Structures are given as C-alpha cells and as structure tokens.
mmCIF file of C-alpha atoms in Angstrom:
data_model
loop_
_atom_site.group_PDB
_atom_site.id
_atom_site.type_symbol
_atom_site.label_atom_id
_atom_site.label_comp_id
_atom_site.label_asym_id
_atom_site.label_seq_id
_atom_site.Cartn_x
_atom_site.Cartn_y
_atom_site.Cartn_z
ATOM 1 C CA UNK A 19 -9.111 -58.568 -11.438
ATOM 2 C CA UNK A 20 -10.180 -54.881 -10.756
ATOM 3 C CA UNK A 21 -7.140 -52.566 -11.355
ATOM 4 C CA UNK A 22 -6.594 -49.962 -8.673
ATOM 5 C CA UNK A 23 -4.046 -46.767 -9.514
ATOM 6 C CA UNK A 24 -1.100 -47.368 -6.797
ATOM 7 C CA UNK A 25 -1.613 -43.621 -6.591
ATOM 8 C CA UNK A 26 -4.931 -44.230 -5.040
ATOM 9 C CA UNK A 27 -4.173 -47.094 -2.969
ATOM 10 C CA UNK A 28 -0.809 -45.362 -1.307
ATOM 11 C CA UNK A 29 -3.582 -42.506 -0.562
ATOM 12 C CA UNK A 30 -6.270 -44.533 1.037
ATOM 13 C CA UNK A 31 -3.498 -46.113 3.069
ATOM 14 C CA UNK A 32 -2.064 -42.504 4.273
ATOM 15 C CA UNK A 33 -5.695 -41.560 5.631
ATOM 16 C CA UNK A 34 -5.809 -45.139 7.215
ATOM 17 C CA UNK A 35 -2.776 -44.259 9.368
ATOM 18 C CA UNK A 36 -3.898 -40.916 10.282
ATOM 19 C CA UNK A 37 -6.454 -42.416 11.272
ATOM 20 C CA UNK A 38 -4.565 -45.096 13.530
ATOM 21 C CA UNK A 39 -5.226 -48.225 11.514
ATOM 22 C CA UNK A 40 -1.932 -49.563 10.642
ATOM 23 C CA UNK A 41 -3.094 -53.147 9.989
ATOM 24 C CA UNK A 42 -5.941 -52.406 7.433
ATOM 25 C CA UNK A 43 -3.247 -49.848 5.502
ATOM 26 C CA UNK A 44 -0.608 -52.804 5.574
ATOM 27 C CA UNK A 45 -3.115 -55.004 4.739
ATOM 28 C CA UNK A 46 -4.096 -53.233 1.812
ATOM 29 C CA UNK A 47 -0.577 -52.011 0.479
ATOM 30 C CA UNK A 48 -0.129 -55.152 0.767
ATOM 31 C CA UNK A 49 -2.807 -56.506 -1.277
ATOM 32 C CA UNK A 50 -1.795 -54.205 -3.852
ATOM 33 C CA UNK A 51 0.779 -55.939 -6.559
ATOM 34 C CA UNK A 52 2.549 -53.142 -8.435
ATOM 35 C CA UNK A 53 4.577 -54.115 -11.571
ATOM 36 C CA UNK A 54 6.372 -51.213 -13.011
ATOM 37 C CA UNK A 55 9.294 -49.823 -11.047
ATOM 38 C CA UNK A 56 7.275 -46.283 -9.970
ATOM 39 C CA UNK A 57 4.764 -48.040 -8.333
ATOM 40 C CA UNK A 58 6.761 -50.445 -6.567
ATOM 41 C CA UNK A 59 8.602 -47.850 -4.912
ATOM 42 C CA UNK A 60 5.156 -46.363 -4.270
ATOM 43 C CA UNK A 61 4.197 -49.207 -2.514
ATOM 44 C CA UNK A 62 7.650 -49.544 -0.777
ATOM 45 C CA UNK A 63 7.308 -45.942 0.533
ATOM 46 C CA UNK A 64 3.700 -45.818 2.067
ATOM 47 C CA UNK A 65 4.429 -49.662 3.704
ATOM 48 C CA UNK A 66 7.821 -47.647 5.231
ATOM 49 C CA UNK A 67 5.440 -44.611 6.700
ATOM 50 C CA UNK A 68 2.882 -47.408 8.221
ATOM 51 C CA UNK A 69 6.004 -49.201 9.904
ATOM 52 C CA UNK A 70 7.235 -46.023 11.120
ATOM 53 C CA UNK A 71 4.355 -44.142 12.223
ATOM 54 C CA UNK A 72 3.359 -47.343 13.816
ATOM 55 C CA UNK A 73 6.516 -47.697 15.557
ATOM 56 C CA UNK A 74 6.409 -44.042 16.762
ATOM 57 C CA UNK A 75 2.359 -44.751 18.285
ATOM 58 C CA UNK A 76 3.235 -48.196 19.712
ATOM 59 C CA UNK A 77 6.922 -47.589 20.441
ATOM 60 C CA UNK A 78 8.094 -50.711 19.048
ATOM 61 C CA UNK A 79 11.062 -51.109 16.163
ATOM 62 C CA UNK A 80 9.131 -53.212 13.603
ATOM 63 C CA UNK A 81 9.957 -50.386 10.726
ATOM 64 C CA UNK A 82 14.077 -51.658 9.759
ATOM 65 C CA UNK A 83 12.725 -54.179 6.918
ATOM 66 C CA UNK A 84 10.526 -51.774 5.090
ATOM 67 C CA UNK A 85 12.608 -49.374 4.915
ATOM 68 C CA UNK A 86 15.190 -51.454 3.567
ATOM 69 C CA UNK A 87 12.711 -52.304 0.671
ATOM 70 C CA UNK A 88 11.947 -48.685 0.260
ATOM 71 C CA UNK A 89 16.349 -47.970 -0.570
ATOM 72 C CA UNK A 90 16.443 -51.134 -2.762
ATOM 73 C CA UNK A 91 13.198 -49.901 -4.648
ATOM 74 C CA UNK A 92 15.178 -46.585 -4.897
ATOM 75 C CA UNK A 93 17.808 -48.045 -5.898
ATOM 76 C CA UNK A 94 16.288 -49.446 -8.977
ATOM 77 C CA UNK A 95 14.247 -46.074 -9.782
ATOM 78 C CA UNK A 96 16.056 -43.071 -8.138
ATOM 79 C CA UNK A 97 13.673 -40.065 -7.641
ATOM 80 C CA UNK A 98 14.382 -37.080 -5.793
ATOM 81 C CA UNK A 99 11.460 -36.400 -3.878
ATOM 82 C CA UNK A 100 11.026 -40.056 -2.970
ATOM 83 C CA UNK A 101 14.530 -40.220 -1.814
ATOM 84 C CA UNK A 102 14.008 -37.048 0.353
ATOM 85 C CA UNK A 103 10.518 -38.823 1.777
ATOM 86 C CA UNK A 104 12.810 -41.959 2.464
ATOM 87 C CA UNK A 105 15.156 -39.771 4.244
ATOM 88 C CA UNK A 106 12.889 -38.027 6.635
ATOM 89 C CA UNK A 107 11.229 -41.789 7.302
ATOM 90 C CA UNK A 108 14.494 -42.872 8.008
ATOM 91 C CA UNK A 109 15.700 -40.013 10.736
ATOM 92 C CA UNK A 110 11.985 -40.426 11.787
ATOM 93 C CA UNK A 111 12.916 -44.323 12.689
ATOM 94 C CA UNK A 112 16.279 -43.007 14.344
ATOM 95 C CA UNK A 113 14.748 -40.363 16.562
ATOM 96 C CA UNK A 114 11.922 -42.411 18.145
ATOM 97 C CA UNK A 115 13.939 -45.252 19.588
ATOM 98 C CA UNK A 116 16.162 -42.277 21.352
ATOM 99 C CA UNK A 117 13.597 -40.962 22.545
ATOM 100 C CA UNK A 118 11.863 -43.561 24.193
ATOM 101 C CA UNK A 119 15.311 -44.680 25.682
ATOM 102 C CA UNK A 120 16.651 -41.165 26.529
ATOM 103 C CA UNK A 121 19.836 -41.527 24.396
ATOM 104 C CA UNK A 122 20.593 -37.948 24.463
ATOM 105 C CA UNK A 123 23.910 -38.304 23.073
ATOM 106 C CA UNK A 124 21.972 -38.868 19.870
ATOM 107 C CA UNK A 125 20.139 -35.685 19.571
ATOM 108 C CA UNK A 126 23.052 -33.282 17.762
ATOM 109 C CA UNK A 127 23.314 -35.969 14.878
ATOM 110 C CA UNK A 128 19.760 -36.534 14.285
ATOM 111 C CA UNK A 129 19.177 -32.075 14.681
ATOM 112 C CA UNK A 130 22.225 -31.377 11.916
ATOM 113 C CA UNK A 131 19.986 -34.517 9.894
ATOM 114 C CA UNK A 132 16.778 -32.433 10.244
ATOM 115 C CA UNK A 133 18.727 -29.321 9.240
ATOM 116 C CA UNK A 134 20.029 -30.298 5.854
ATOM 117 C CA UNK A 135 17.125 -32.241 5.336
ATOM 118 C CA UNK A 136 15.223 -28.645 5.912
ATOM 119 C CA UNK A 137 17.667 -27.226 3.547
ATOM 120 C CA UNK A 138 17.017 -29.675 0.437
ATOM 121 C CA UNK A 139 13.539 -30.231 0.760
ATOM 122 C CA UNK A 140 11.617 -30.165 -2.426
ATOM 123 C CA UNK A 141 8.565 -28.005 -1.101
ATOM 124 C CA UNK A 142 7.773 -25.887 1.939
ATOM 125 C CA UNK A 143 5.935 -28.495 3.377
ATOM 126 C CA UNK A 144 8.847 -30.771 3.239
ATOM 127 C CA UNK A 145 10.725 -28.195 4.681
ATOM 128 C CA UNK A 146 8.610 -27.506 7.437
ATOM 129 C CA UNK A 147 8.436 -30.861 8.547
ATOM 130 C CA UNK A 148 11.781 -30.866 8.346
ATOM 131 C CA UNK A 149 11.915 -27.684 10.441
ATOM 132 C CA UNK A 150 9.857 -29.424 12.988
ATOM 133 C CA UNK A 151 12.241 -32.637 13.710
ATOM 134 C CA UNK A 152 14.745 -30.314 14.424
ATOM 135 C CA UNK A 153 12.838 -28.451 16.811
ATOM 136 C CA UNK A 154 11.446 -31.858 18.365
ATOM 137 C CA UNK A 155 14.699 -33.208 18.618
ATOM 138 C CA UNK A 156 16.807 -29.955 19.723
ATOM 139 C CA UNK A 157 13.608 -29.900 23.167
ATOM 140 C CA UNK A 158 13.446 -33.551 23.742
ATOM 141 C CA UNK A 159 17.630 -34.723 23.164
ATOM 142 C CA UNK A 160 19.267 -31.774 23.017
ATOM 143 C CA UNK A 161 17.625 -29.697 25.536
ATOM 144 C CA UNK A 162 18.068 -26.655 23.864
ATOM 145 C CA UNK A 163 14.931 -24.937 23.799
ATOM 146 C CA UNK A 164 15.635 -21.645 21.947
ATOM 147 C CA UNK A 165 16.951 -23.733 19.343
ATOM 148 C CA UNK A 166 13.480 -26.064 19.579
ATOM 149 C CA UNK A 167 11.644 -22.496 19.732
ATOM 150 C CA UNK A 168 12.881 -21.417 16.341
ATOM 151 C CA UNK A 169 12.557 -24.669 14.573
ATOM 152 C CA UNK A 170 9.219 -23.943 15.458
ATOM 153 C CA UNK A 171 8.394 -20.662 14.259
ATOM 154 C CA UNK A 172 9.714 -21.740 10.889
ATOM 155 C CA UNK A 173 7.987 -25.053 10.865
ATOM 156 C CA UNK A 174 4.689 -23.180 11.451
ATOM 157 C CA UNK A 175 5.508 -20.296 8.422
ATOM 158 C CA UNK A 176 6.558 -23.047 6.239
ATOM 159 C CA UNK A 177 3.155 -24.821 7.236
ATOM 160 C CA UNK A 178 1.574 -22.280 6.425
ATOM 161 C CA UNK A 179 2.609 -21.240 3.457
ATOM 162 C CA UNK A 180 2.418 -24.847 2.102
ATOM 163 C CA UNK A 181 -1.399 -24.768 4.020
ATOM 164 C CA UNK A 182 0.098 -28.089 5.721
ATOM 165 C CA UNK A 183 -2.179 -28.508 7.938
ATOM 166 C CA UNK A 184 -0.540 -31.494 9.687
ATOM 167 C CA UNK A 185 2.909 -29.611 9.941
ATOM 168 C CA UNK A 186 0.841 -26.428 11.211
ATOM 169 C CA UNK A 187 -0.668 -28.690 13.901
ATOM 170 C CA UNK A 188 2.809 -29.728 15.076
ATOM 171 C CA UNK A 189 4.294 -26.365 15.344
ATOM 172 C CA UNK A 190 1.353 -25.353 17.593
ATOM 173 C CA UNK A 191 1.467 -27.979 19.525
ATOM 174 C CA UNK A 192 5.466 -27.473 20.357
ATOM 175 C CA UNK A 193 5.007 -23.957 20.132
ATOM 176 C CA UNK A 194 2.272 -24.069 22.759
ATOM 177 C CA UNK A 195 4.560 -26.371 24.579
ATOM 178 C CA UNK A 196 6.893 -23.446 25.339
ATOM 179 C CA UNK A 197 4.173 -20.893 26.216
ATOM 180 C CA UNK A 198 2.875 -23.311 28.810
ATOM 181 C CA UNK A 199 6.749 -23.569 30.403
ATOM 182 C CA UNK A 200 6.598 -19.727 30.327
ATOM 183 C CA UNK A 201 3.114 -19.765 32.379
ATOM 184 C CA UNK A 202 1.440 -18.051 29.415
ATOM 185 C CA UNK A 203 -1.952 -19.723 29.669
ATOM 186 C CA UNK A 204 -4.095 -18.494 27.441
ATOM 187 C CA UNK A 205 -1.463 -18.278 24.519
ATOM 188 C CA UNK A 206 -1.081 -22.123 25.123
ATOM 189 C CA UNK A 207 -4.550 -22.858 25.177
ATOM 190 C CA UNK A 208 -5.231 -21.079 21.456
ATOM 191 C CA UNK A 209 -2.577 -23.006 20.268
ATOM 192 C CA UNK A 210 -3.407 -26.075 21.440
ATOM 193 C CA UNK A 211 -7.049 -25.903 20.543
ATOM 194 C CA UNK A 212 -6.034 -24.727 17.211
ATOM 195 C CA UNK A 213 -3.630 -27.981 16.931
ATOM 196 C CA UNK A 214 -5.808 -29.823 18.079
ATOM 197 C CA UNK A 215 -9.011 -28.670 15.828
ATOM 198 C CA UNK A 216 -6.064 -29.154 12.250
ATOM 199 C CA UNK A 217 -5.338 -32.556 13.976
ATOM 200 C CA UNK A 218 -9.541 -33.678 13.945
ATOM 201 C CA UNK A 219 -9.442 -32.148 10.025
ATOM 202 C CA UNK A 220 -6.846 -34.129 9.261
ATOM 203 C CA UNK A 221 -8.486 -37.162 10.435
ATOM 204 C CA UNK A 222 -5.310 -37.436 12.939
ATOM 205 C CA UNK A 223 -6.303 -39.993 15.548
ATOM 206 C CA UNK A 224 -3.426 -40.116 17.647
ATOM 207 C CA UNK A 225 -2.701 -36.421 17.180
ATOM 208 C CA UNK A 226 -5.864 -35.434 18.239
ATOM 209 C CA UNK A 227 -5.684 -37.303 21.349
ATOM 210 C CA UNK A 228 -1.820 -36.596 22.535
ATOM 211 C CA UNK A 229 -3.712 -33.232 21.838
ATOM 212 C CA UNK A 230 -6.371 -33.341 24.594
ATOM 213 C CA UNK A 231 -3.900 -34.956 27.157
ATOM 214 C CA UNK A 232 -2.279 -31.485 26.853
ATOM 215 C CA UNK A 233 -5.659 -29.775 26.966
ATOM 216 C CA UNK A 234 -6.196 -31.733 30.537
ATOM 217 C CA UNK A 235 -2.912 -30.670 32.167
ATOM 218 C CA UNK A 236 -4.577 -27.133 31.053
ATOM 219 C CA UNK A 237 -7.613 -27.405 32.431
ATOM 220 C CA UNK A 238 -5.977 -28.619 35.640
ATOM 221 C CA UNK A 239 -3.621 -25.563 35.581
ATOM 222 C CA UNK A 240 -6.807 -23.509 35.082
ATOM 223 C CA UNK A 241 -8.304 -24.941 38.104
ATOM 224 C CA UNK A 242 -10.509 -27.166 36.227
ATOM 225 C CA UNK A 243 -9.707 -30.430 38.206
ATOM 226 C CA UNK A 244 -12.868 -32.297 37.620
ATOM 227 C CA UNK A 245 -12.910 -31.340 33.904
ATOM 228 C CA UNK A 246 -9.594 -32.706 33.719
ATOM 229 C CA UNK A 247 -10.302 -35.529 34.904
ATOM 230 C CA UNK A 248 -13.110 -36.343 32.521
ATOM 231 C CA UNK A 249 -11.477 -35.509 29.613
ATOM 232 C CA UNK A 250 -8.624 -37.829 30.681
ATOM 233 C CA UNK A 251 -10.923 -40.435 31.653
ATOM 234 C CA UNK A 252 -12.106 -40.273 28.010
ATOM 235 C CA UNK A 253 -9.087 -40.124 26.507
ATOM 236 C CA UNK A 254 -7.633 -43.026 28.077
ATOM 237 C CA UNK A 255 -10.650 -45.518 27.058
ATOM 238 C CA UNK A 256 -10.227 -44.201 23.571
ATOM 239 C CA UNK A 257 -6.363 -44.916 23.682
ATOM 240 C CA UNK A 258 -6.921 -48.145 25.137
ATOM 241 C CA UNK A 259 -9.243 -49.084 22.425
ATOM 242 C CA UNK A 260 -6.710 -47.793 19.798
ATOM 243 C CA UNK A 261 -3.604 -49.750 20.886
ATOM 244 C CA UNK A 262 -1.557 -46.557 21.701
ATOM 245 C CA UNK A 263 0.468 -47.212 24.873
ATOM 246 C CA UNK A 264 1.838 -44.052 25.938
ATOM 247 C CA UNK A 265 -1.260 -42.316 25.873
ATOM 248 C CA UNK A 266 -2.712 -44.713 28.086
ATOM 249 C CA UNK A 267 -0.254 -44.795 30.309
ATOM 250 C CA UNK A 268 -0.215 -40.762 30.490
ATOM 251 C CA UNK A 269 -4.169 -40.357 31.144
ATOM 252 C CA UNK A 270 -4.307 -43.277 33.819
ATOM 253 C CA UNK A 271 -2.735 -41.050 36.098
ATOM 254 C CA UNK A 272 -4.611 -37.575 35.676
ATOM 255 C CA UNK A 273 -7.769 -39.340 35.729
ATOM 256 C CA UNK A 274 -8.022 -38.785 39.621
#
C-alpha cells in the first residue's frame, strides 16, 4: 500500500473543489484511511468543506452528516483552529439554505455568528472570511447595506494582509456589488475584473464564472449588448457542463 500524508491528500482535495469537482475530492478523501486521531479529523474536516461548498454550488442540503463527523472527530481531538474551521463550515451550511429560501428572519443570528467568529479567528485570513459572511449576510438577509459595506472593507484589508487571495476576491466582488448600485461603472468594473482575475489564480471554477455573469450585466450597462450576450452564452454552456444550477439558470436569460 503506498502511504499518502493526510496533509497532502486534504490539499489535493481543497484544489479539487475550487476547481468544482466535488465527486473526485470525496472520492479521494474518501479513499484515504487515516488512523491516528489528527488525521481523522483531517479527513472529517475537508469531507465537511466538499459537502458544504457543494451544497452552496448545487443548492442542495447533503452537508448535515459530515459535519456531524467533523464535531465527533473534534470531540475526540479538540484543536482550536479546527474547531474555528468547523464553525465557519457550520454557519456556512446555515446561511445557504436561508438564502436560497429567503428566510430573512435568519440573517441577525447568522451576522452576530460571523461577528464573533471575526473576533476569535486564529489569523487574518480567518478573520476576513469571517468579515465577509457578515457582510454577505447583513446585504442578502438583513438588508442592511452599510453594514454589508463595512464587512467588506475589512474583509478586503484582512485579505490582504493575510495575501488571501480567495477572501480578496470576495470582498471585490461585494464591494463592486455596491459601486454598481451606486452607478459607479468603472469602479465596479476594476473590481470585478480584479475578482475575477484572483478567482482564475485560485483555480476557482465557480467563482470565476458567478464572476463573468456580473461582468455581462456590465457590459450590458455599458451598452455592450451583443458582448453580453456572448459572454453569457459561454458562461451558461460552461455551467451546464459543471452541474452548477443557478448559474445556468442566471445566463439563460441574458443570453438574448
């Protein structure tokens, strides 16, 4: 039997999911059979971030049982930064069904979560994804959007100071949310080419596409119909192709 670190494994299985391939990171977290109580809470954690990230792109609520494995595997080897990673999959899982559904009444609980999650994170990139949750939630629940506006500014300093580029991409992308609403064009397209460009870094499938479905409402806005249209054309096939739902279903309507 060829032995693997669990270190490695839970890494190749992080870049899988970026990159949209749930099934092959399950598949091979799964494969993996970790012995010693570190690495099965290891395992338990990355198979918890494919359930939820899959839940999140597919918007299904598959992600309750491995999470459950990821608290009994912390219950049997408490660590602090694991626990804090459990804790941000777990509000994660929480916020995306509410969402999806609209259950505002939700959105204060799951913010003062984000908060004090902010507030105890281990790192600033912790912290700024943190910081970003709360902004997410505070726009899309709440509908406070100064509140969302400076979760966002911190989420992007905390980003960068950490050089998270994944949690700088997210700030931009919210960030350039709000200077779109304020019909500040050309402050919303550098931001959301710069989220956009972190996101294809990254390797960030999904990202990168909910990306250019913003950068076709721009071009529209611009004037740009027909480029629109192609870029949502293109998007949409790719979605399709990649099993993610709600990007479909946005681009089949701007694609003329």
């Amino acid at each position: 039997m060829v032995q693997v670190e669990v270190s490695a494994v839970a890494a190749a299985a992080g870049q899988l999911v970026l990159a949209g391939q749930w099934g092959v990171a399950r598949g091979l977290l799964e494969a993996t059979q970790p012995v010693e109580a570190a690495d099965v809470r290891a395992v338990a954690l990355a198979l918890a971030e494919v359930a939820v990230d899959e839940d999140f792109a597919r918007q299904t609520q598959t992600g309750e049982r491995a999470l459950a494995a990821l608290w009994r595997a912390l219950e049997v080897l408490p660590d602090a930064t694991a626990g804090w990673d459990a804790a941000l999959l777990q509000l994660r899982s929480e916020y995306a069904p509410a969402l999806f559904s609209g259950a505002k009444e939700r959105g204060d609980s799951l913010v003062a979560k984000a908060v004090l999650l902010q507030d105890i994170a281990p790192d600033n990139g912790r912290a700024g994804m943190a910081a970003f949750y709360a902004g997410a939630i505070a726009d899309n629940l709440v509908g406070d959007s100064d509140a969302a506006f400076k979760h966002y500014t911190e989420a992007l300093e905390l980003g960068e100071s950490a050089l998270d580029d994944l949690v700088i991409s997210l700030a931009l992308r919210h960030l350039g949310d709000h200077a779109h609403t304020a019909g500040d064009l050309k402050l919303a397209r550098a931001q959301w080419e710069r989220s956009t460009e972190l996101r294809q870094k990254i390797g960030h499938l999904l990202g990168a596409l909910a990306q250019q479905v913003l950068l076709c409402v721009l071009l529209k806005d611009e004037g740009e119909v027909a480029g629109s249209q192609a870029l949502a054309t293109e998007v949409n096939r790719w979605a399709g192709q990649a099993g993610i739902p709600f990007i479909e279903k946005q681009t089949a309507a701007m694609t003329g």
